[in-house]
Amino acid sequence: MLWASSLLYTSGCKENLLQARPNKGDAITLPKPSHSSAVSVEETLQKRRSIRRYKDEQLTLAEVSQLLWAAQGITASWGGRTAPSAGALYPMEIYLVAGKVEGLEAGVYRYNPKEHVITKQREGDARQKVSDAALGQEVIRDAPISLILAAVYERTTRKYGQRGIRYVHIEVGHVGQNIYLQAETLGLGTVMVGAFYDQKVKDILGLDNEEPLGIMPVGRR
């Protein structure tokens, strides 16, 4: 089925549904993210564009680290993150589909914001498979990486009921904009892709209780 599946989430969900899938591989510690930039917020907003063509170059692990931190990094001692979340419930999970990253094997990785690490979930370059699941969009196949934004709806709907579905959709917009702006400061380009077959993406990533909401290929401009 194209687009989102029927959402039948209730506040009475089971606790085990709230957990993301467990880590599989060993944790890879990411470079420490920068908290400052020579580029102003205003300049970044002015220059932000949706970019679908990239140079055939690797990204560095430091750049990947910065993008993941911008998406969901921890910014407060109590666990606050870079993107706002209704009730501070943080339903978002970020997956890295890595194809060309300096010093990192190709594969599918899950980001752990608390530890700022990634863990491998699937071996091998999955970019072509994700591209096929996204109606053959070449930008996903050709980009050195894609970030897949997924959500565990139950983390939010257990408190807010059906209204929580809207809150999750608002939140994925916050996360996507963070990635857009961070990419701009790094001299990278990205685009939010919403056209894909949900179940095919879930199968590629091995998702169970998480729903993919957006795919963001990233590459050098």
PDB file of C-alpha atoms in Angstrom:
ATOM      1  CA  MET A   1       0.000   0.000   0.000  1.00  0.00           C
ATOM      2  CA  LEU A   2       1.315   3.436  -0.948  1.00  0.00           C
ATOM      3  CA  TRP A   3       1.446   6.154   1.713  1.00  0.00           C
ATOM      4  CA  ALA A   4       0.618   5.572   5.348  1.00  0.00           C
ATOM      5  CA  SER A   5      -1.162   2.457   6.487  1.00  0.00           C
ATOM      6  CA  SER A   6      -4.416   2.691   8.389  1.00  0.00           C
ATOM      7  CA  LEU A   7      -3.496   4.061  11.811  1.00  0.00           C
ATOM      8  CA  LEU A   8      -5.366   2.287  14.552  1.00  0.00           C
ATOM      9  CA  TYR A   9      -3.346   3.416  17.540  1.00  0.00           C
ATOM     10  CA  THR A  10      -4.892   3.806  20.965  1.00  0.00           C
ATOM     11  CA  SER A  11      -3.795   5.037  24.340  1.00  0.00           C
ATOM     12  CA  GLY A  12      -4.213   1.516  25.730  1.00  0.00           C
ATOM     13  CA  CYS A  13      -1.295   0.009  23.831  1.00  0.00           C
ATOM     14  CA  LYS A  14       0.988  -2.586  25.329  1.00  0.00           C
ATOM     15  CA  GLU A  15       4.214  -1.359  26.863  1.00  0.00           C
ATOM     16  CA  ASN A  16       6.415  -3.529  24.659  1.00  0.00           C
ATOM     17  CA  LEU A  17       5.152  -1.700  21.577  1.00  0.00           C
ATOM     18  CA  LEU A  18       6.799   1.474  22.836  1.00  0.00           C
ATOM     19  CA  GLN A  19      10.304   0.121  22.454  1.00  0.00           C
ATOM     20  CA  ALA A  20      12.399   0.484  19.324  1.00  0.00           C
ATOM     21  CA  ARG A  21      13.810  -2.685  17.842  1.00  0.00           C
ATOM     22  CA  PRO A  22      16.903  -3.873  19.755  1.00  0.00           C
ATOM     23  CA  ASN A  23      20.411  -3.088  18.611  1.00  0.00           C
ATOM     24  CA  LYS A  24      22.102  -5.818  16.579  1.00  0.00           C
ATOM     25  CA  GLY A  25      25.711  -4.918  15.845  1.00  0.00           C
ATOM     26  CA  ASP A  26      28.400  -3.381  17.991  1.00  0.00           C
ATOM     27  CA  ALA A  27      27.969   0.308  18.705  1.00  0.00           C
ATOM     28  CA  ILE A  28      30.061   2.677  16.606  1.00  0.00           C
ATOM     29  CA  THR A  29      30.874   5.870  18.462  1.00  0.00           C
ATOM     30  CA  LEU A  30      30.315   8.946  16.322  1.00  0.00           C
ATOM     31  CA  PRO A  31      32.546  12.034  16.318  1.00  0.00           C
ATOM     32  CA  LYS A  32      31.441  14.683  18.773  1.00  0.00           C
ATOM     33  CA  PRO A  33      29.020  17.086  17.063  1.00  0.00           C
ATOM     34  CA  SER A  34      29.749  20.779  16.774  1.00  0.00           C
ATOM     35  CA  HIS A  35      27.455  23.202  18.594  1.00  0.00           C
ATOM     36  CA  SER A  36      28.505  26.306  16.683  1.00  0.00           C
ATOM     37  CA  SER A  37      28.874  27.419  13.080  1.00  0.00           C
ATOM     38  CA  ALA A  38      30.171  30.351  11.069  1.00  0.00           C
ATOM     39  CA  VAL A  39      26.881  30.375   9.147  1.00  0.00           C
ATOM     40  CA  SER A  40      23.969  32.283  10.684  1.00  0.00           C
ATOM     41  CA  VAL A  41      20.478  30.868  11.070  1.00  0.00           C
ATOM     42  CA  GLU A  42      19.181  33.611   8.776  1.00  0.00           C
ATOM     43  CA  GLU A  43      21.669  32.766   6.021  1.00  0.00           C
ATOM     44  CA  THR A  44      20.868  29.066   6.324  1.00  0.00           C
ATOM     45  CA  LEU A  45      17.143  29.733   5.991  1.00  0.00           C
ATOM     46  CA  GLN A  46      17.744  31.988   2.994  1.00  0.00           C
ATOM     47  CA  LYS A  47      19.841  29.366   1.171  1.00  0.00           C
ATOM     48  CA  ARG A  48      17.874  26.220   2.042  1.00  0.00           C
ATOM     49  CA  ARG A  49      16.662  24.333  -1.020  1.00  0.00           C
ATOM     50  CA  SER A  50      15.514  20.817  -1.892  1.00  0.00           C
ATOM     51  CA  ILE A  51      18.455  19.285  -3.762  1.00  0.00           C
ATOM     52  CA  ARG A  52      18.193  16.090  -5.809  1.00  0.00           C
ATOM     53  CA  ARG A  53      21.578  15.968  -7.539  1.00  0.00           C
ATOM     54  CA  TYR A  54      24.853  15.428  -5.717  1.00  0.00           C
ATOM     55  CA  LYS A  55      28.525  15.011  -6.484  1.00  0.00           C
ATOM     56  CA  ASP A  56      29.788  11.435  -6.615  1.00  0.00           C
ATOM     57  CA  GLU A  57      31.748  11.841  -3.396  1.00  0.00           C
ATOM     58  CA  GLN A  58      31.838  10.196  -0.002  1.00  0.00           C
ATOM     59  CA  LEU A  59      30.587  11.885   3.114  1.00  0.00           C
ATOM     60  CA  THR A  60      32.755  11.915   6.210  1.00  0.00           C
ATOM     61  CA  LEU A  61      31.714  10.250   9.433  1.00  0.00           C
ATOM     62  CA  ALA A  62      31.876  13.680  11.088  1.00  0.00           C
ATOM     63  CA  GLU A  63      29.278  14.995   8.626  1.00  0.00           C
ATOM     64  CA  VAL A  64      27.029  12.002   9.258  1.00  0.00           C
ATOM     65  CA  SER A  65      27.430  12.545  12.994  1.00  0.00           C
ATOM     66  CA  GLN A  66      26.402  16.181  12.671  1.00  0.00           C
ATOM     67  CA  LEU A  67      23.315  15.315  10.614  1.00  0.00           C
ATOM     68  CA  LEU A  68      22.166  12.673  13.089  1.00  0.00           C
ATOM     69  CA  TRP A  69      22.709  15.023  16.009  1.00  0.00           C
ATOM     70  CA  ALA A  70      20.691  17.724  14.236  1.00  0.00           C
ATOM     71  CA  ALA A  71      17.876  15.238  13.722  1.00  0.00           C
ATOM     72  CA  GLN A  72      17.577  13.859  17.258  1.00  0.00           C
ATOM     73  CA  GLY A  73      20.642  14.752  19.299  1.00  0.00           C
ATOM     74  CA  ILE A  74      20.478  15.207  23.058  1.00  0.00           C
ATOM     75  CA  THR A  75      20.685  18.866  24.116  1.00  0.00           C
ATOM     76  CA  ALA A  76      19.720  18.799  27.805  1.00  0.00           C
ATOM     77  CA  SER A  77      20.751  16.802  30.858  1.00  0.00           C
ATOM     78  CA  TRP A  78      17.200  15.475  31.245  1.00  0.00           C
ATOM     79  CA  GLY A  79      17.152  14.126  27.684  1.00  0.00           C
ATOM     80  CA  GLY A  80      15.752  17.026  25.665  1.00  0.00           C
ATOM     81  CA  ARG A  81      16.542  16.810  21.967  1.00  0.00           C
ATOM     82  CA  THR A  82      17.223  19.085  19.020  1.00  0.00           C
ATOM     83  CA  ALA A  83      13.642  18.716  17.740  1.00  0.00           C
ATOM     84  CA  PRO A  84      10.604  19.500  19.936  1.00  0.00           C
ATOM     85  CA  SER A  85       8.278  16.652  20.847  1.00  0.00           C
ATOM     86  CA  ALA A  86       4.760  16.672  22.300  1.00  0.00           C
ATOM     87  CA  GLY A  87       5.052  15.730  25.950  1.00  0.00           C
ATOM     88  CA  ALA A  88       8.792  15.126  25.445  1.00  0.00           C
ATOM     89  CA  LEU A  89       7.865  11.571  24.416  1.00  0.00           C
ATOM     90  CA  TYR A  90      10.182  11.400  21.372  1.00  0.00           C
ATOM     91  CA  PRO A  91       8.535   8.857  19.060  1.00  0.00           C
ATOM     92  CA  MET A  92      11.086   9.309  16.271  1.00  0.00           C
ATOM     93  CA  GLU A  93      13.746   6.758  15.318  1.00  0.00           C
ATOM     94  CA  ILE A  94      16.422   7.615  12.747  1.00  0.00           C
ATOM     95  CA  TYR A  95      17.963   5.042  10.417  1.00  0.00           C
ATOM     96  CA  LEU A  96      21.085   5.616   8.335  1.00  0.00           C
ATOM     97  CA  VAL A  97      21.300   3.882   4.964  1.00  0.00           C
ATOM     98  CA  ALA A  98      25.026   4.218   4.331  1.00  0.00           C
ATOM     99  CA  GLY A  99      26.577   3.596   0.934  1.00  0.00           C
ATOM    100  CA  LYS A 100      29.565   5.906   0.666  1.00  0.00           C
ATOM    101  CA  VAL A 101      30.800   7.126   4.038  1.00  0.00           C
ATOM    102  CA  GLU A 102      34.523   7.393   4.696  1.00  0.00           C
ATOM    103  CA  GLY A 103      35.584   4.747   7.208  1.00  0.00           C
ATOM    104  CA  LEU A 104      32.108   3.201   7.538  1.00  0.00           C
ATOM    105  CA  GLU A 105      30.969  -0.069   5.993  1.00  0.00           C
ATOM    106  CA  ALA A 106      27.894   0.057   3.796  1.00  0.00           C
ATOM    107  CA  GLY A 107      24.792  -1.018   5.659  1.00  0.00           C
ATOM    108  CA  VAL A 108      21.699   0.048   7.555  1.00  0.00           C
ATOM    109  CA  TYR A 109      22.345   1.606  10.964  1.00  0.00           C
ATOM    110  CA  ARG A 110      20.128   2.816  13.800  1.00  0.00           C
ATOM    111  CA  TYR A 111      20.980   6.014  15.658  1.00  0.00           C
ATOM    112  CA  ASN A 112      21.045   6.007  19.454  1.00  0.00           C
ATOM    113  CA  PRO A 113      20.739   9.664  20.543  1.00  0.00           C
ATOM    114  CA  LYS A 114      21.469   9.014  24.216  1.00  0.00           C
ATOM    115  CA  GLU A 115      24.907   7.570  23.514  1.00  0.00           C
ATOM    116  CA  HIS A 116      25.445   9.301  20.145  1.00  0.00           C
ATOM    117  CA  VAL A 117      26.324   5.995  18.512  1.00  0.00           C
ATOM    118  CA  ILE A 118      25.060   3.962  15.575  1.00  0.00           C
ATOM    119  CA  THR A 119      24.555   0.204  15.442  1.00  0.00           C
ATOM    120  CA  LYS A 120      24.411  -1.864  12.288  1.00  0.00           C
ATOM    121  CA  GLN A 121      21.040  -3.476  11.637  1.00  0.00           C
ATOM    122  CA  ARG A 122      21.602  -4.842   8.130  1.00  0.00           C
ATOM    123  CA  GLU A 123      24.733  -5.676   6.127  1.00  0.00           C
ATOM    124  CA  GLY A 124      25.434  -4.349   2.653  1.00  0.00           C
ATOM    125  CA  ASP A 125      24.488  -1.381   0.503  1.00  0.00           C
ATOM    126  CA  ALA A 126      20.687  -1.021   0.618  1.00  0.00           C
ATOM    127  CA  ARG A 127      20.431   2.163  -1.440  1.00  0.00           C
ATOM    128  CA  GLN A 128      19.110   0.453  -4.575  1.00  0.00           C
ATOM    129  CA  LYS A 129      16.499  -1.462  -2.576  1.00  0.00           C
ATOM    130  CA  VAL A 130      15.310   1.704  -0.856  1.00  0.00           C
ATOM    131  CA  SER A 131      15.232   3.489  -4.216  1.00  0.00           C
ATOM    132  CA  ASP A 132      13.088   0.706  -5.657  1.00  0.00           C
ATOM    133  CA  ALA A 133      10.733   0.969  -2.675  1.00  0.00           C
ATOM    134  CA  ALA A 134      10.495   4.707  -3.370  1.00  0.00           C
ATOM    135  CA  LEU A 135       9.122   4.253  -6.891  1.00  0.00           C
ATOM    136  CA  GLY A 136      12.598   4.090  -8.408  1.00  0.00           C
ATOM    137  CA  GLN A 137      13.688   7.588  -7.402  1.00  0.00           C
ATOM    138  CA  GLU A 138      17.305   7.838  -8.529  1.00  0.00           C
ATOM    139  CA  VAL A 139      18.220  10.447  -5.933  1.00  0.00           C
ATOM    140  CA  ILE A 140      18.040   7.759  -3.236  1.00  0.00           C
ATOM    141  CA  ARG A 141      20.115   5.316  -5.268  1.00  0.00           C
ATOM    142  CA  ASP A 142      22.800   7.886  -6.095  1.00  0.00           C
ATOM    143  CA  ALA A 143      23.140   9.738  -2.768  1.00  0.00           C
ATOM    144  CA  PRO A 144      25.966   8.516  -0.515  1.00  0.00           C
ATOM    145  CA  ILE A 145      23.500   8.179   2.365  1.00  0.00           C
ATOM    146  CA  SER A 146      19.830   8.416   3.175  1.00  0.00           C
ATOM    147  CA  LEU A 147      18.283   9.108   6.548  1.00  0.00           C
ATOM    148  CA  ILE A 148      14.989   7.326   7.108  1.00  0.00           C
ATOM    149  CA  LEU A 149      12.695   8.930   9.672  1.00  0.00           C
ATOM    150  CA  ALA A 150      10.485   6.388  11.423  1.00  0.00           C
ATOM    151  CA  ALA A 151       8.061   6.687  14.319  1.00  0.00           C
ATOM    152  CA  VAL A 152       6.807   4.560  17.177  1.00  0.00           C
ATOM    153  CA  TYR A 153       3.342   6.122  17.312  1.00  0.00           C
ATOM    154  CA  GLU A 154       2.437   4.442  20.590  1.00  0.00           C
ATOM    155  CA  ARG A 155       4.943   6.521  22.540  1.00  0.00           C
ATOM    156  CA  THR A 156       2.742   9.526  21.844  1.00  0.00           C
ATOM    157  CA  THR A 157      -0.739   8.037  21.461  1.00  0.00           C
ATOM    158  CA  ARG A 158      -0.579   6.318  24.848  1.00  0.00           C
ATOM    159  CA  LYS A 159      -0.840   9.812  26.358  1.00  0.00           C
ATOM    160  CA  TYR A 160      -2.725  11.786  23.713  1.00  0.00           C
ATOM    161  CA  GLY A 161      -4.847   9.100  22.033  1.00  0.00           C
ATOM    162  CA  GLN A 162      -5.726   9.639  18.365  1.00  0.00           C
ATOM    163  CA  ARG A 163      -4.600  13.275  18.582  1.00  0.00           C
ATOM    164  CA  GLY A 164      -1.101  11.955  19.133  1.00  0.00           C
ATOM    165  CA  ILE A 165      -0.975  10.852  15.494  1.00  0.00           C
ATOM    166  CA  ARG A 166      -1.081  14.504  14.451  1.00  0.00           C
ATOM    167  CA  TYR A 167       1.619  15.362  16.986  1.00  0.00           C
ATOM    168  CA  VAL A 168       3.914  12.700  15.529  1.00  0.00           C
ATOM    169  CA  HIS A 169       3.382  14.074  12.026  1.00  0.00           C
ATOM    170  CA  ILE A 170       4.201  17.576  13.234  1.00  0.00           C
ATOM    171  CA  GLU A 171       7.352  16.236  14.853  1.00  0.00           C
ATOM    172  CA  VAL A 172       8.677  14.551  11.732  1.00  0.00           C
ATOM    173  CA  GLY A 173       8.459  17.969  10.067  1.00  0.00           C
ATOM    174  CA  HIS A 174      10.607  19.466  12.823  1.00  0.00           C
ATOM    175  CA  VAL A 175      13.186  16.711  12.381  1.00  0.00           C
ATOM    176  CA  GLY A 176      13.218  17.072   8.610  1.00  0.00           C
ATOM    177  CA  GLN A 177      13.761  20.823   8.789  1.00  0.00           C
ATOM    178  CA  ASN A 178      16.636  20.331  11.218  1.00  0.00           C
ATOM    179  CA  ILE A 179      18.294  18.001   8.719  1.00  0.00           C
ATOM    180  CA  TYR A 180      17.695  20.475   5.880  1.00  0.00           C
ATOM    181  CA  LEU A 181      19.318  23.328   7.797  1.00  0.00           C
ATOM    182  CA  GLN A 182      22.229  21.282   9.089  1.00  0.00           C
ATOM    183  CA  ALA A 183      22.934  19.985   5.593  1.00  0.00           C
ATOM    184  CA  GLU A 184      23.047  23.557   4.305  1.00  0.00           C
ATOM    185  CA  THR A 185      25.638  24.598   6.899  1.00  0.00           C
ATOM    186  CA  LEU A 186      27.808  21.630   5.868  1.00  0.00           C
ATOM    187  CA  GLY A 187      27.639  22.404   2.155  1.00  0.00           C
ATOM    188  CA  LEU A 188      25.416  19.385   1.585  1.00  0.00           C
ATOM    189  CA  GLY A 189      22.043  18.992  -0.057  1.00  0.00           C
ATOM    190  CA  THR A 190      18.969  16.963   0.817  1.00  0.00           C
ATOM    191  CA  VAL A 191      15.303  16.534  -0.016  1.00  0.00           C
ATOM    192  CA  MET A 192      12.351  15.062   1.869  1.00  0.00           C
ATOM    193  CA  VAL A 193      10.902  12.082   0.003  1.00  0.00           C
ATOM    194  CA  GLY A 194       7.425  10.971   0.982  1.00  0.00           C
ATOM    195  CA  ALA A 195       6.541   8.750  -1.986  1.00  0.00           C
ATOM    196  CA  PHE A 196       7.394   5.166  -1.072  1.00  0.00           C
ATOM    197  CA  TYR A 197       5.788   1.843  -0.261  1.00  0.00           C
ATOM    198  CA  ASP A 198       5.666   1.663   3.527  1.00  0.00           C
ATOM    199  CA  GLN A 199       5.861  -2.106   3.866  1.00  0.00           C
ATOM    200  CA  LYS A 200       8.754  -2.427   1.433  1.00  0.00           C
ATOM    201  CA  VAL A 201      10.779   0.093   3.425  1.00  0.00           C
ATOM    202  CA  LYS A 202       9.869  -1.677   6.660  1.00  0.00           C
ATOM    203  CA  ASP A 203      11.042  -4.980   5.203  1.00  0.00           C
ATOM    204  CA  ILE A 204      14.363  -3.498   4.097  1.00  0.00           C
ATOM    205  CA  LEU A 205      15.017  -1.992   7.520  1.00  0.00           C
ATOM    206  CA  GLY A 206      13.515  -4.914   9.432  1.00  0.00           C
ATOM    207  CA  LEU A 207      10.973  -2.704  11.194  1.00  0.00           C
ATOM    208  CA  ASP A 208       8.116  -4.088  13.246  1.00  0.00           C
ATOM    209  CA  ASN A 209       6.442  -1.508  15.495  1.00  0.00           C
ATOM    210  CA  GLU A 210       7.906   1.515  13.689  1.00  0.00           C
ATOM    211  CA  GLU A 211       6.370   3.297  10.701  1.00  0.00           C
ATOM    212  CA  PRO A 212       8.607   5.003   8.104  1.00  0.00           C
ATOM    213  CA  LEU A 213       7.440   8.562   7.482  1.00  0.00           C
ATOM    214  CA  GLY A 214      10.140  10.110   5.321  1.00  0.00           C
ATOM    215  CA  ILE A 215      13.359   9.402   3.449  1.00  0.00           C
ATOM    216  CA  MET A 216      16.043  12.083   3.185  1.00  0.00           C
ATOM    217  CA  PRO A 217      18.923  11.357   0.797  1.00  0.00           C
ATOM    218  CA  VAL A 218      21.954  13.536   1.514  1.00  0.00           C
ATOM    219  CA  GLY A 219      24.958  14.326  -0.658  1.00  0.00           C
ATOM    220  CA  ARG A 220      27.566  16.924  -1.470  1.00  0.00           C
ATOM    221  CA  ARG A 221      26.301  19.808  -3.560  1.00  0.00           C
TER     222      ARG A 221
END
